[in-house]
PDB file of C-alpha atoms in Angstrom:
ATOM      1  CA  MET A  19      29.804  84.904  76.797  1.00 33.00           C
ATOM      2  CA  SER A  20      32.282  82.880  78.543  1.00 36.00           C
ATOM      3  CA  GLY A  21      35.877  83.470  77.411  1.00 38.00           C
ATOM      4  CA  PHE A  22      35.388  86.602  75.820  1.00 33.00           C
ATOM      5  CA  GLY A  23      35.679  90.307  76.605  1.00 34.00           C
ATOM      6  CA  TYR A  24      35.368  93.654  74.852  1.00 32.00           C
ATOM      7  CA  ASN A  25      37.636  96.282  73.403  1.00 36.00           C
ATOM      8  CA  VAL A  26      38.011  99.476  74.876  1.00 39.00           C
ATOM      9  CA  ASN A  27      35.366 101.079  72.455  1.00 42.00           C
ATOM     10  CA  GLY A  28      32.827  98.603  73.450  1.00 44.00           C
ATOM     11  CA  PHE A  29      32.368  96.954  70.034  1.00 41.00           C
ATOM     12  CA  GLY A  30      33.133  93.598  69.103  1.00 43.00           C
ATOM     13  CA  ALA A  31      34.574  90.580  70.903  1.00 43.00           C
ATOM     14  CA  PHE A  32      37.985  89.110  71.601  1.00 40.00           C
ATOM     15  CA  PRO A  33      39.314  86.183  73.660  1.00 42.00           C
ATOM     16  CA  SER A  34      40.278  87.036  77.059  1.00 38.00           C
ATOM     17  CA  ARG A  35      43.789  86.548  77.991  1.00 39.00           C
ATOM     18  CA  GLY A  36      44.634  83.096  79.738  1.00 47.00           C
ATOM     19  CA  PRO A  37      47.315  82.363  82.267  1.00 61.00           C
ATOM     20  CA  GLY A  38      49.838  82.007  79.295  1.00 74.00           C
ATOM     21  CA  VAL A  39      52.220  78.983  78.745  1.00 87.00           C
ATOM     22  CA  MET A  40      53.589  77.353  81.487  1.00 94.00           C
ATOM     23  CA  LEU A  41      57.328  77.000  81.217  1.00 97.00           C
ATOM     24  CA  LEU A  42      59.029  74.616  83.586  1.00 98.00           C
ATOM     25  CA  ASP A  43      62.547  74.163  84.506  1.00 98.00           C
ATOM     26  CA  ILE A  44      63.218  70.844  86.409  1.00 98.00           C
ATOM     27  CA  LEU A  45      66.017  69.643  88.464  1.00 98.00           C
ATOM     28  CA  VAL A  46      66.470  66.332  89.463  1.00 98.00           C
ATOM     29  CA  ILE A  47      69.242  64.564  91.845  1.00 98.00           C
ATOM     30  CA  GLY A  48      69.919  60.998  92.708  1.00 97.00           C
ATOM     31  CA  GLY A  49      70.774  59.528  96.146  1.00 97.00           C
ATOM     32  CA  GLY A  50      74.140  60.518  97.291  1.00 97.00           C
ATOM     33  CA  ALA A  51      76.164  56.921  97.890  1.00 95.00           C
ATOM     34  CA  GLY A  52      77.694  55.891 101.211  1.00 94.00           C
ATOM     35  CA  GLY A  53      81.669  55.757 101.949  1.00 94.00           C
ATOM     36  CA  ALA A  54      83.450  52.538 102.849  1.00 91.00           C
ATOM     37  CA  THR A  55      85.043  51.325 105.758  1.00 87.00           C
ATOM     38  CA  TRP A  56      88.161  49.219 105.459  1.00 76.00           C
ATOM     39  CA  TYR A  57      91.501  48.750 106.830  1.00 78.00           C
ATOM     40  CA  TYR A  58      93.309  51.017 106.341  1.00 85.00           C
ATOM     41  CA  ALA A  59      91.092  53.780 104.435  1.00 90.00           C
ATOM     42  CA  GLY A  60      87.701  53.667 102.392  1.00 92.00           C
ATOM     43  CA  GLY A  61      86.521  55.497  99.555  1.00 93.00           C
ATOM     44  CA  GLY A  62      84.296  58.651  99.852  1.00 95.00           C
ATOM     45  CA  GLY A  63      80.914  57.933  98.208  1.00 94.00           C
ATOM     46  CA  GLY A  64      79.994  59.476  94.797  1.00 95.00           C
ATOM     47  CA  ALA A  65      77.343  61.901  94.704  1.00 97.00           C
ATOM     48  CA  GLY A  66      73.983  61.277  92.945  1.00 97.00           C
ATOM     49  CA  GLY A  67      73.747  62.390  89.095  1.00 97.00           C
ATOM     50  CA  VAL A  68      72.472  65.590  88.241  1.00 98.00           C
ATOM     51  CA  GLN A  69      69.672  65.730  85.474  1.00 98.00           C
ATOM     52  CA  THR A  70      67.812  68.883  84.169  1.00 98.00           C
ATOM     53  CA  GLN A  71      65.191  69.984  81.721  1.00 98.00           C
ATOM     54  CA  THR A  72      65.107  73.704  80.844  1.00 98.00           C
ATOM     55  CA  GLN A  73      61.736  75.864  79.838  1.00 98.00           C
ATOM     56  CA  VAL A  74      59.613  72.696  78.960  1.00 98.00           C
ATOM     57  CA  THR A  75      55.649  72.981  78.457  1.00 97.00           C
ATOM     58  CA  PRO A  76      53.670  70.453  80.176  1.00 97.00           C
ATOM     59  CA  PRO A  77      50.108  69.612  79.209  1.00 97.00           C
ATOM     60  CA  GLN A  78      47.447  71.219  81.680  1.00 95.00           C
ATOM     61  CA  ASN A  79      46.066  69.665  84.470  1.00 96.00           C
ATOM     62  CA  THR A  80      48.567  66.539  84.142  1.00 97.00           C
ATOM     63  CA  ASP A  81      49.875  64.403  86.984  1.00 98.00           C
ATOM     64  CA  TYR A  82      53.925  63.701  87.144  1.00 98.00           C
ATOM     65  CA  THR A  83      55.129  61.181  89.641  1.00 98.00           C
ATOM     66  CA  ILE A  84      58.441  61.880  91.447  1.00 98.00           C
ATOM     67  CA  THR A  85      60.469  59.467  93.182  1.00 98.00           C
ATOM     68  CA  ILE A  86      63.116  60.852  95.607  1.00 98.00           C
ATOM     69  CA  ALA A  87      66.091  58.341  96.319  1.00 98.00           C
ATOM     70  CA  ALA A  88      67.174  57.743  99.841  1.00 97.00           C
ATOM     71  CA  GLY A  89      70.801  58.338 100.843  1.00 96.00           C
ATOM     72  CA  GLY A  90      72.899  55.484 100.185  1.00 94.00           C
ATOM     73  CA  ALA A  91      74.428  53.425 103.035  1.00 91.00           C
ATOM     74  CA  GLN A  92      77.886  53.094 104.058  1.00 89.00           C
ATOM     75  CA  ARG A  93      79.653  49.555 103.991  1.00 82.00           C
ATOM     76  CA  LYS A  94      81.753  48.241 106.420  1.00 78.00           C
ATOM     77  CA  ASN A  95      84.290  45.694 106.332  1.00 67.00           C
ATOM     78  CA  VAL A  96      82.926  44.288 102.937  1.00 64.00           C
ATOM     79  CA  SER A  97      84.391  44.126  99.576  1.00 59.00           C
ATOM     80  CA  GLY A  98      82.670  45.870  96.984  1.00 57.00           C
ATOM     81  CA  SER A  99      80.926  48.898  96.627  1.00 62.00           C
ATOM     82  CA  LEU A 100      77.202  49.709  96.289  1.00 79.00           C
ATOM     83  CA  LYS A 101      75.351  52.119  94.010  1.00 88.00           C
ATOM     84  CA  ALA A 102      72.642  54.300  95.491  1.00 92.00           C
ATOM     85  CA  SER A 103      69.135  54.746  94.209  1.00 94.00           C
ATOM     86  CA  ASN A 104      67.788  56.792  91.408  1.00 96.00           C
ATOM     87  CA  SER A 105      65.721  59.792  91.619  1.00 98.00           C
ATOM     88  CA  THR A 106      62.897  60.385  88.891  1.00 98.00           C
ATOM     89  CA  PHE A 107      60.384  62.464  87.345  1.00 98.00           C
ATOM     90  CA  GLU A 108      57.605  60.707  84.898  1.00 98.00           C
ATOM     91  CA  GLY A 109      54.566  61.390  83.273  1.00 97.00           C
ATOM     92  CA  SER A 110      52.895  62.019  79.901  1.00 96.00           C
ATOM     93  CA  GLY A 111      54.051  65.074  77.644  1.00 96.00           C
ATOM     94  CA  LEU A 112      57.270  65.489  78.728  1.00 97.00           C
ATOM     95  CA  THR A 113      60.429  63.771  78.620  1.00 97.00           C
ATOM     96  CA  ASN A 114      61.104  61.323  81.673  1.00 98.00           C
ATOM     97  CA  ILE A 115      63.917  62.150  83.711  1.00 98.00           C
ATOM     98  CA  SER A 116      66.110  59.543  85.575  1.00 97.00           C
ATOM     99  CA  ALA A 117      69.023  61.042  87.944  1.00 97.00           C
ATOM    100  CA  THR A 118      71.303  58.111  88.570  1.00 95.00           C
ATOM    101  CA  GLY A 119      72.274  57.301  92.253  1.00 95.00           C
ATOM    102  CA  GLY A 120      75.742  57.813  93.012  1.00 95.00           C
ATOM    103  CA  GLY A 121      78.368  55.192  93.164  1.00 91.00           C
ATOM    104  CA  GLY A 122      79.483  53.909  96.679  1.00 89.00           C
ATOM    105  CA  GLY A 123      83.124  53.931  97.834  1.00 87.00           C
ATOM    106  CA  SER A 124      85.287  50.989  97.862  1.00 83.00           C
ATOM    107  CA  GLY A 125      86.981  49.633 100.528  1.00 73.00           C
ATOM    108  CA  GLN A 126      88.920  46.267  99.987  1.00 60.00           C
ATOM    109  CA  ILE A 127      91.867  46.653  97.578  1.00 53.00           C
ATOM    110  CA  VAL A 128      90.668  44.171  95.276  1.00 45.00           C
ATOM    111  CA  ASP A 129      87.841  46.609  94.354  1.00 47.00           C
ATOM    112  CA  SER A 130      87.851  50.008  92.231  1.00 48.00           C
ATOM    113  CA  GLY A 131      85.443  52.718  93.286  1.00 50.00           C
ATOM    114  CA  ASN A 132      82.162  51.806  91.937  1.00 53.00           C
ATOM    115  CA  ASN A 133      81.837  52.388  88.234  1.00 55.00           C
ATOM    116  CA  ASN A 134      77.986  52.450  87.628  1.00 64.00           C
ATOM    117  CA  GLY A 135      77.052  55.379  89.740  1.00 80.00           C
ATOM    118  CA  GLY A 136      76.045  59.131  88.669  1.00 90.00           C
ATOM    119  CA  CYS A 137      79.228  60.087  90.025  1.00 91.00           C
ATOM    120  CA  GLY A 138      82.081  57.725  90.596  1.00 91.00           C
ATOM    121  CA  GLY A 139      82.875  56.125  94.318  1.00 91.00           C
ATOM    122  CA  GLY A 140      86.334  56.817  95.439  1.00 91.00           C
ATOM    123  CA  ALA A 141      88.771  53.753  96.132  1.00 89.00           C
ATOM    124  CA  GLY A 142      89.859  52.511  99.126  1.00 87.00           C
ATOM    125  CA  ILE A 143      93.177  50.819 100.261  1.00 84.00           C
ATOM    126  CA  ASN A 144      94.192  48.103 102.536  1.00 79.00           C
ATOM    127  CA  ALA A 145      97.734  47.220 104.635  1.00 70.00           C
ATOM    128  CA  THR A 146      99.639  45.601 102.055  1.00 66.00           C
ATOM    129  CA  SER A 147      98.910  46.970  98.408  1.00 65.00           C
ATOM    130  CA  ASN A 148      99.376  49.981  96.330  1.00 71.00           C
ATOM    131  CA  GLY A 149      96.444  52.023  95.120  1.00 79.00           C
ATOM    132  CA  LYS A 150      93.215  51.128  93.295  1.00 82.00           C
ATOM    133  CA  ALA A 151      91.411  53.376  90.559  1.00 86.00           C
ATOM    134  CA  GLY A 152      88.301  55.487  91.263  1.00 89.00           C
ATOM    135  CA  GLY A 153      84.944  54.798  89.709  1.00 89.00           C
ATOM    136  CA  SER A 154      83.915  56.633  86.764  1.00 89.00           C
ATOM    137  CA  GLY A 155      80.641  58.498  86.750  1.00 92.00           C
ATOM    138  CA  SER A 156      77.832  58.305  84.166  1.00 92.00           C
ATOM    139  CA  GLN A 157      76.340  61.738  84.979  1.00 95.00           C
ATOM    140  CA  GLY A 158      79.067  63.617  86.852  1.00 94.00           C
ATOM    141  CA  GLY A 159      82.739  63.391  88.127  1.00 95.00           C
ATOM    142  CA  ASP A 160      84.888  60.361  88.588  1.00 94.00           C
ATOM    143  CA  GLY A 161      86.228  58.939  91.771  1.00 94.00           C
ATOM    144  CA  GLY A 162      89.670  59.539  93.082  1.00 94.00           C
ATOM    145  CA  SER A 163      92.267  56.467  93.473  1.00 92.00           C
ATOM    146  CA  SER A 164      94.049  55.670  96.391  1.00 92.00           C
ATOM    147  CA  THR A 165      97.703  55.235  97.595  1.00 90.00           C
ATOM    148  CA  ASN A 166     100.054  54.190 100.279  1.00 86.00           C
ATOM    149  CA  GLY A 167     102.017  56.349 102.485  1.00 78.00           C
ATOM    150  CA  GLY A 168     105.207  56.364 100.355  1.00 69.00           C
ATOM    151  CA  SER A 169     107.655  58.960 101.499  1.00 69.00           C
ATOM    152  CA  TYR A 170     105.224  60.577 104.169  1.00 68.00           C
ATOM    153  CA  ASP A 171     104.825  57.241 105.912  1.00 77.00           C
ATOM    154  CA  SER A 172     105.001  53.665 104.868  1.00 79.00           C
ATOM    155  CA  ASN A 173     102.109  52.594 107.252  1.00 82.00           C
ATOM    156  CA  ALA A 174      99.956  55.347 106.071  1.00 87.00           C
ATOM    157  CA  ARG A 175      96.915  54.836 103.615  1.00 89.00           C
ATOM    158  CA  PHE A 176      94.988  57.572 101.863  1.00 92.00           C
ATOM    159  CA  ALA A 177      91.604  56.867 100.204  1.00 93.00           C
ATOM    160  CA  GLY A 178      90.632  58.490  97.201  1.00 94.00           C
ATOM    161  CA  GLY A 179      87.424  61.418  97.322  1.00 96.00           C
ATOM    162  CA  GLY A 180      84.163  60.641  95.600  1.00 95.00           C
ATOM    163  CA  GLY A 181      82.938  62.089  92.354  1.00 96.00           C
ATOM    164  CA  GLY A 182      80.864  65.401  92.598  1.00 97.00           C
ATOM    165  CA  ALA A 183      78.236  66.535  90.216  1.00 97.00           C
ATOM    166  CA  GLY A 184      80.628  69.246  88.960  1.00 97.00           C
ATOM    167  CA  GLU A 185      84.261  67.802  89.594  1.00 97.00           C
ATOM    168  CA  ASP A 186      86.074  64.391  90.071  1.00 97.00           C
ATOM    169  CA  GLY A 187      86.841  63.480  93.032  1.00 97.00           C
ATOM    170  CA  SER A 188      90.912  64.010  94.016  1.00 97.00           C
ATOM    171  CA  ASN A 189      93.134  61.320  94.433  1.00 96.00           C
ATOM    172  CA  GLY A 190      94.775  59.983  97.686  1.00 93.00           C
ATOM    173  CA  SER A 191      98.493  61.220  97.896  1.00 91.00           C
ATOM    174  CA  ASN A 192     101.278  61.705 100.218  1.00 84.00           C
ATOM    175  CA  SER A 193      99.962  65.139 100.979  1.00 85.00           C
ATOM    176  CA  GLY A 194      96.334  63.344 102.193  1.00 92.00           C
ATOM    177  CA  ALA A 195      93.420  61.552 101.372  1.00 95.00           C
ATOM    178  CA  GLY A 196      91.428  62.372  98.202  1.00 96.00           C
ATOM    179  CA  GLN A 197      88.753  65.348  98.430  1.00 98.00           C
ATOM    180  CA  GLY A 198      85.149  65.097  97.430  1.00 98.00           C
ATOM    181  CA  GLY A 199      84.563  66.724  94.249  1.00 98.00           C
ATOM    182  CA  ASP A 200      82.681  69.664  94.196  1.00 98.00           C
ATOM    183  CA  GLY A 201      78.900  69.763  93.130  1.00 98.00           C
ATOM    184  CA  SER A 202      76.963  71.821  90.716  1.00 98.00           C
ATOM    185  CA  ALA A 203      74.940  74.882  90.666  1.00 98.00           C
ATOM    186  CA  TRP A 204      71.536  75.135  89.435  1.00 98.00           C
ATOM    187  CA  LEU A 205      69.368  77.933  88.315  1.00 98.00           C
ATOM    188  CA  ASP A 206      68.269  79.033  91.628  1.00 97.00           C
ATOM    189  CA  GLY A 207      72.059  79.551  92.603  1.00 97.00           C
ATOM    190  CA  THR A 208      72.151  76.717  94.995  1.00 98.00           C
ATOM    191  CA  THR A 209      75.249  74.126  94.857  1.00 98.00           C
ATOM    192  CA  ARG A 210      74.386  70.751  95.195  1.00 98.00           C
ATOM    193  CA  ALA A 211      75.854  67.017  94.862  1.00 98.00           C
ATOM    194  CA  GLY A 212      79.123  67.297  96.170  1.00 98.00           C
ATOM    195  CA  GLY A 213      81.222  64.001  96.612  1.00 97.00           C
ATOM    196  CA  GLY A 214      82.437  62.437  99.875  1.00 97.00           C
ATOM    197  CA  GLY A 215      86.128  62.826 101.087  1.00 98.00           C
ATOM    198  CA  GLY A 216      88.204  59.929 101.562  1.00 96.00           C
ATOM    199  CA  ALA A 217      89.604  58.564 104.776  1.00 95.00           C
ATOM    200  CA  PHE A 218      93.460  58.301 106.073  1.00 92.00           C
ATOM    201  CA  GLY A 219      94.207  55.284 108.279  1.00 89.00           C
ATOM    202  CA  ASP A 220      97.383  54.804 109.829  1.00 86.00           C
ATOM    203  CA  SER A 221      99.027  51.832 111.700  1.00 80.00           C
ATOM    204  CA  THR A 222     101.519  53.872 113.729  1.00 77.00           C
ATOM    205  CA  ALA A 223     100.940  56.634 116.360  1.00 69.00           C
ATOM    206  CA  ASN A 224     101.524  59.431 114.068  1.00 71.00           C
ATOM    207  CA  ASN A 225      98.483  61.823 114.862  1.00 69.00           C
ATOM    208  CA  THR A 226      98.642  64.002 111.860  1.00 73.00           C
ATOM    209  CA  VAL A 227      95.149  64.274 110.177  1.00 81.00           C
ATOM    210  CA  LEU A 228      95.064  64.006 106.515  1.00 89.00           C
ATOM    211  CA  ARG A 229      91.645  63.041 105.908  1.00 94.00           C
ATOM    212  CA  GLY A 230      89.755  64.337 102.750  1.00 97.00           C
ATOM    213  CA  SER A 231      87.236  67.177 103.030  1.00 98.00           C
ATOM    214  CA  GLY A 232      84.095  66.951 101.267  1.00 98.00           C
ATOM    215  CA  GLY A 233      83.042  68.694  98.096  1.00 98.00           C
ATOM    216  CA  SER A 234      81.147  71.747  98.115  1.00 98.00           C
ATOM    217  CA  GLY A 235      77.358  71.396  97.942  1.00 98.00           C
ATOM    218  CA  GLY A 236      77.279  68.971 101.117  1.00 98.00           C
ATOM    219  CA  GLY A 237      79.941  66.288 100.660  1.00 98.00           C
ATOM    220  CA  GLY A 238      80.810  64.264 103.803  1.00 98.00           C
ATOM    221  CA  THR A 239      84.200  64.549 105.393  1.00 98.00           C
ATOM    222  CA  GLY A 240      86.496  61.395 105.476  1.00 97.00           C
ATOM    223  CA  ALA A 241      87.520  59.499 108.818  1.00 96.00           C
ATOM    224  CA  ALA A 242      90.726  59.457 110.194  1.00 93.00           C
ATOM    225  CA  ALA A 243      92.261  56.607 112.572  1.00 90.00           C
ATOM    226  CA  ASN A 244      95.596  55.258 113.723  1.00 86.00           C
ATOM    227  CA  SER A 245      96.753  52.538 116.206  1.00 82.00           C
ATOM    228  CA  ASN A 246      97.536  55.278 118.917  1.00 81.00           C
ATOM    229  CA  GLY A 247      93.553  55.417 119.374  1.00 82.00           C
ATOM    230  CA  TYR A 248      93.467  58.545 117.622  1.00 85.00           C
ATOM    231  CA  THR A 249      90.026  58.677 115.503  1.00 90.00           C
ATOM    232  CA  LEU A 250      88.051  61.468 113.970  1.00 93.00           C
ATOM    233  CA  SER A 251      84.649  60.379 112.446  1.00 95.00           C
ATOM    234  CA  SER A 252      83.352  60.960 108.793  1.00 97.00           C
ATOM    235  CA  THR A 253      80.249  62.650 108.275  1.00 98.00           C
ATOM    236  CA  ALA A 254      77.182  62.139 105.940  1.00 98.00           C
ATOM    237  CA  GLY A 255      76.094  63.694 102.831  1.00 98.00           C
ATOM    238  CA  THR A 256      73.767  66.579 103.485  1.00 98.00           C
ATOM    239  CA  ALA A 257      70.115  65.453 103.327  1.00 98.00           C
ATOM    240  CA  ASN A 258      68.292  66.488  99.739  1.00 98.00           C
ATOM    241  CA  THR A 259      71.373  67.396  98.169  1.00 98.00           C
ATOM    242  CA  GLY A 260      72.413  63.984  96.813  1.00 98.00           C
ATOM    243  CA  SER A 261      75.663  64.160  98.090  1.00 98.00           C
ATOM    244  CA  GLY A 262      78.292  61.434  99.165  1.00 97.00           C
ATOM    245  CA  GLY A 263      79.200  60.427 102.279  1.00 97.00           C
ATOM    246  CA  GLY A 264      82.682  60.407 103.927  1.00 97.00           C
ATOM    247  CA  GLY A 265      84.894  57.297 103.811  1.00 95.00           C
ATOM    248  CA  GLY A 266      85.971  55.421 107.061  1.00 94.00           C
ATOM    249  CA  ALA A 267      89.188  54.409 108.590  1.00 91.00           C
ATOM    250  CA  ASN A 268      90.156  51.393 110.474  1.00 86.00           C
ATOM    251  CA  SER A 269      93.831  51.112 111.947  1.00 80.00           C
ATOM    252  CA  VAL A 270      94.180  47.464 112.068  1.00 69.00           C
ATOM    253  CA  PRO A 271      95.776  45.543 113.923  1.00 64.00           C
ATOM    254  CA  SER A 272      94.859  47.751 116.706  1.00 64.00           C
ATOM    255  CA  ALA A 273      91.391  48.167 115.531  1.00 73.00           C
ATOM    256  CA  TYR A 274      90.517  51.733 115.993  1.00 86.00           C
ATOM    257  CA  VAL A 275      87.996  52.296 113.763  1.00 88.00           C
ATOM    258  CA  ALA A 276      86.046  55.363 112.655  1.00 91.00           C
ATOM    259  CA  ASN A 277      83.414  54.380 110.338  1.00 92.00           C
ATOM    260  CA  GLY A 278      82.112  55.811 106.965  1.00 94.00           C
ATOM    261  CA  SER A 279      78.926  57.380 106.684  1.00 96.00           C
ATOM    262  CA  ASN A 280      75.810  57.381 104.668  1.00 96.00           C
ATOM    263  CA  GLY A 281      75.197  59.736 101.420  1.00 97.00           C
ATOM    264  CA  GLY A 282      72.348  62.254 101.216  1.00 98.00           C
ATOM    265  CA  SER A 283      68.922  61.810  99.805  1.00 98.00           C
ATOM    266  CA  GLY A 284      68.034  63.112  96.261  1.00 98.00           C
ATOM    267  CA  VAL A 285      65.582  65.808  95.457  1.00 98.00           C
ATOM    268  CA  CYS A 286      63.592  67.123  92.713  1.00 98.00           C
ATOM    269  CA  ILE A 287      62.874  70.927  92.195  1.00 98.00           C
ATOM    270  CA  ILE A 288      60.393  72.433  89.511  1.00 98.00           C
ATOM    271  CA  ARG A 289      59.828  76.147  88.955  1.00 98.00           C
ATOM    272  CA  TYR A 290      58.267  78.635  86.733  1.00 98.00           C
ATOM    273  CA  LEU A 291      57.668  82.094  86.246  1.00 97.00           C
ATOM    274  CA  GLY A 292      54.753  83.959  88.096  1.00 97.00           C
ATOM    275  CA  ALA A 293      52.079  82.704  90.759  1.00 97.00           C
ATOM    276  CA  GLN A 294      51.394  79.440  91.713  1.00 97.00           C
ATOM    277  CA  ARG A 295      49.516  77.559  89.274  1.00 97.00           C
ATOM    278  CA  GLY A 296      50.803  73.761  89.750  1.00 97.00           C
ATOM    279  CA  THR A 297      50.368  71.733  93.039  1.00 98.00           C
ATOM    280  CA  GLY A 298      52.791  69.457  94.892  1.00 98.00           C
ATOM    281  CA  GLY A 299      55.823  69.504  97.062  1.00 98.00           C
ATOM    282  CA  THR A 300      56.759  72.346  99.043  1.00 98.00           C
ATOM    283  CA  ILE A 301      55.818  75.646  97.562  1.00 98.00           C
ATOM    284  CA  THR A 302      57.763  78.445  97.723  1.00 98.00           C
ATOM    285  CA  SER A 303      58.263  81.843  95.806  1.00 98.00           C
ATOM    286  CA  ALA A 304      61.516  83.783  94.888  1.00 97.00           C
ATOM    287  CA  GLY A 305      62.912  86.192  92.440  1.00 97.00           C
ATOM    288  CA  GLY A 306      59.242  86.200  90.738  1.00 97.00           C
ATOM    289  CA  TYR A 307      59.456  82.021  90.337  1.00 98.00           C
ATOM    290  CA  THR A 308      57.269  79.620  92.000  1.00 98.00           C
ATOM    291  CA  TYR A 309      59.434  76.648  93.140  1.00 98.00           C
ATOM    292  CA  HIS A 310      57.963  73.198  94.049  1.00 98.00           C
ATOM    293  CA  THR A 311      60.469  71.410  95.878  1.00 98.00           C
ATOM    294  CA  PHE A 312      59.951  67.696  96.615  1.00 98.00           C
ATOM    295  CA  THR A 313      62.379  66.061  99.550  1.00 98.00           C
ATOM    296  CA  SER A 314      60.201  62.849  99.580  1.00 98.00           C
ATOM    297  CA  SER A 315      58.303  61.276  96.499  1.00 98.00           C
ATOM    298  CA  GLY A 316      55.034  62.904  95.724  1.00 98.00           C
ATOM    299  CA  THR A 317      52.917  63.993  92.607  1.00 98.00           C
ATOM    300  CA  PHE A 318      53.445  67.300  90.747  1.00 98.00           C
ATOM    301  CA  ASN A 319      50.178  68.447  88.933  1.00 98.00           C
ATOM    302  CA  SER A 320      50.756  71.219  86.338  1.00 97.00           C
ATOM    303  CA  GLY A 321      47.490  72.917  87.025  1.00 94.00           C
ATOM    304  CA  VAL A 322      46.039  75.441  84.304  1.00 84.00           C
TER     305      VAL A 322
END
C-alpha cells in the first residue's frame, strides 16, 4: 500500500510523512558596472541591483532558468556611460526576478553618472569644468558627484564613487575622490554588491594619492594619475558579487593614464532548510541549509 504506514498499535493506516513543504530563499544580483577613464578623473561603476524573495514555495519538479550577467566593461575616453546586464530567475509557480545591472561611471563632464542602473554610476570630471551629479539607482544606492580641486589644488579633479546595494557612493571633494557605496548582506551573512571608487587626476607633479576606495562587498578601487608620471591602477569589482569597477584617471596634457576597471559578474543563490532536494548550480551545506549557487547561467530544479 504505497504512501501509507501503520500506527504504533498495528491497526489502521495513515499517510506516511513526505519531505514537507520546500521554502526557498532566493538572492539575485545583476552585473556590476565598469568605471570610466577620462581626463582627468572617471567615476566609479555602480553595483548591480540586489533582488530577493524569502520563504516562497515552488511547485515540485519544476525547472527555473537562471541567467547570470557578466560584469560591465570599463569605458575609456568615450562620452556617456554604460549600464551592465541584468541577472534573472524565471519559471512557473513563482514570481520572476530581474536584478538590474549597475549604472556605469561617467567620464566626460557633459555626462552624469548612469541613471538606468540597479545602483547609480559615479560622475567624472574633465580639465575645465565644475562637477556633475552622479546617477540614480533603481534597486540600490545612487552614485556620487564629482568636483574640481578648489582649495586643495586648482588642477586636481575628484570623481564620484559608484552606488552600492546598501549605500550611496560618496561625492568627490577636496579631501579625495568619492568612495564606492557599501554593499548589503544577505541571509547567509555575506556582503555583496559594493560600488566602485572614483578616480583622482592632477596635471601637476603633486603625488598625493586621493583616489576613492571601493565599497564593502567587492567594490573596485579608483585609479590615480598626475603629469609627473605617478600612477596607481584601479581594480575590478569582485567576480560574482555584482560589484562596480574603479574609475580611471588621465593626467592630460602629459597623458599618464591609469585605466578604469570592469565590474564584477552577478550571482544567484537559492537556499532551503534540510538535506538536498533540488538540483543545479554548485551545491553546499551550512547551518542546516542547502545552498545552490549559480555563478554562470543554468537551471534549478525544485525536486520533490
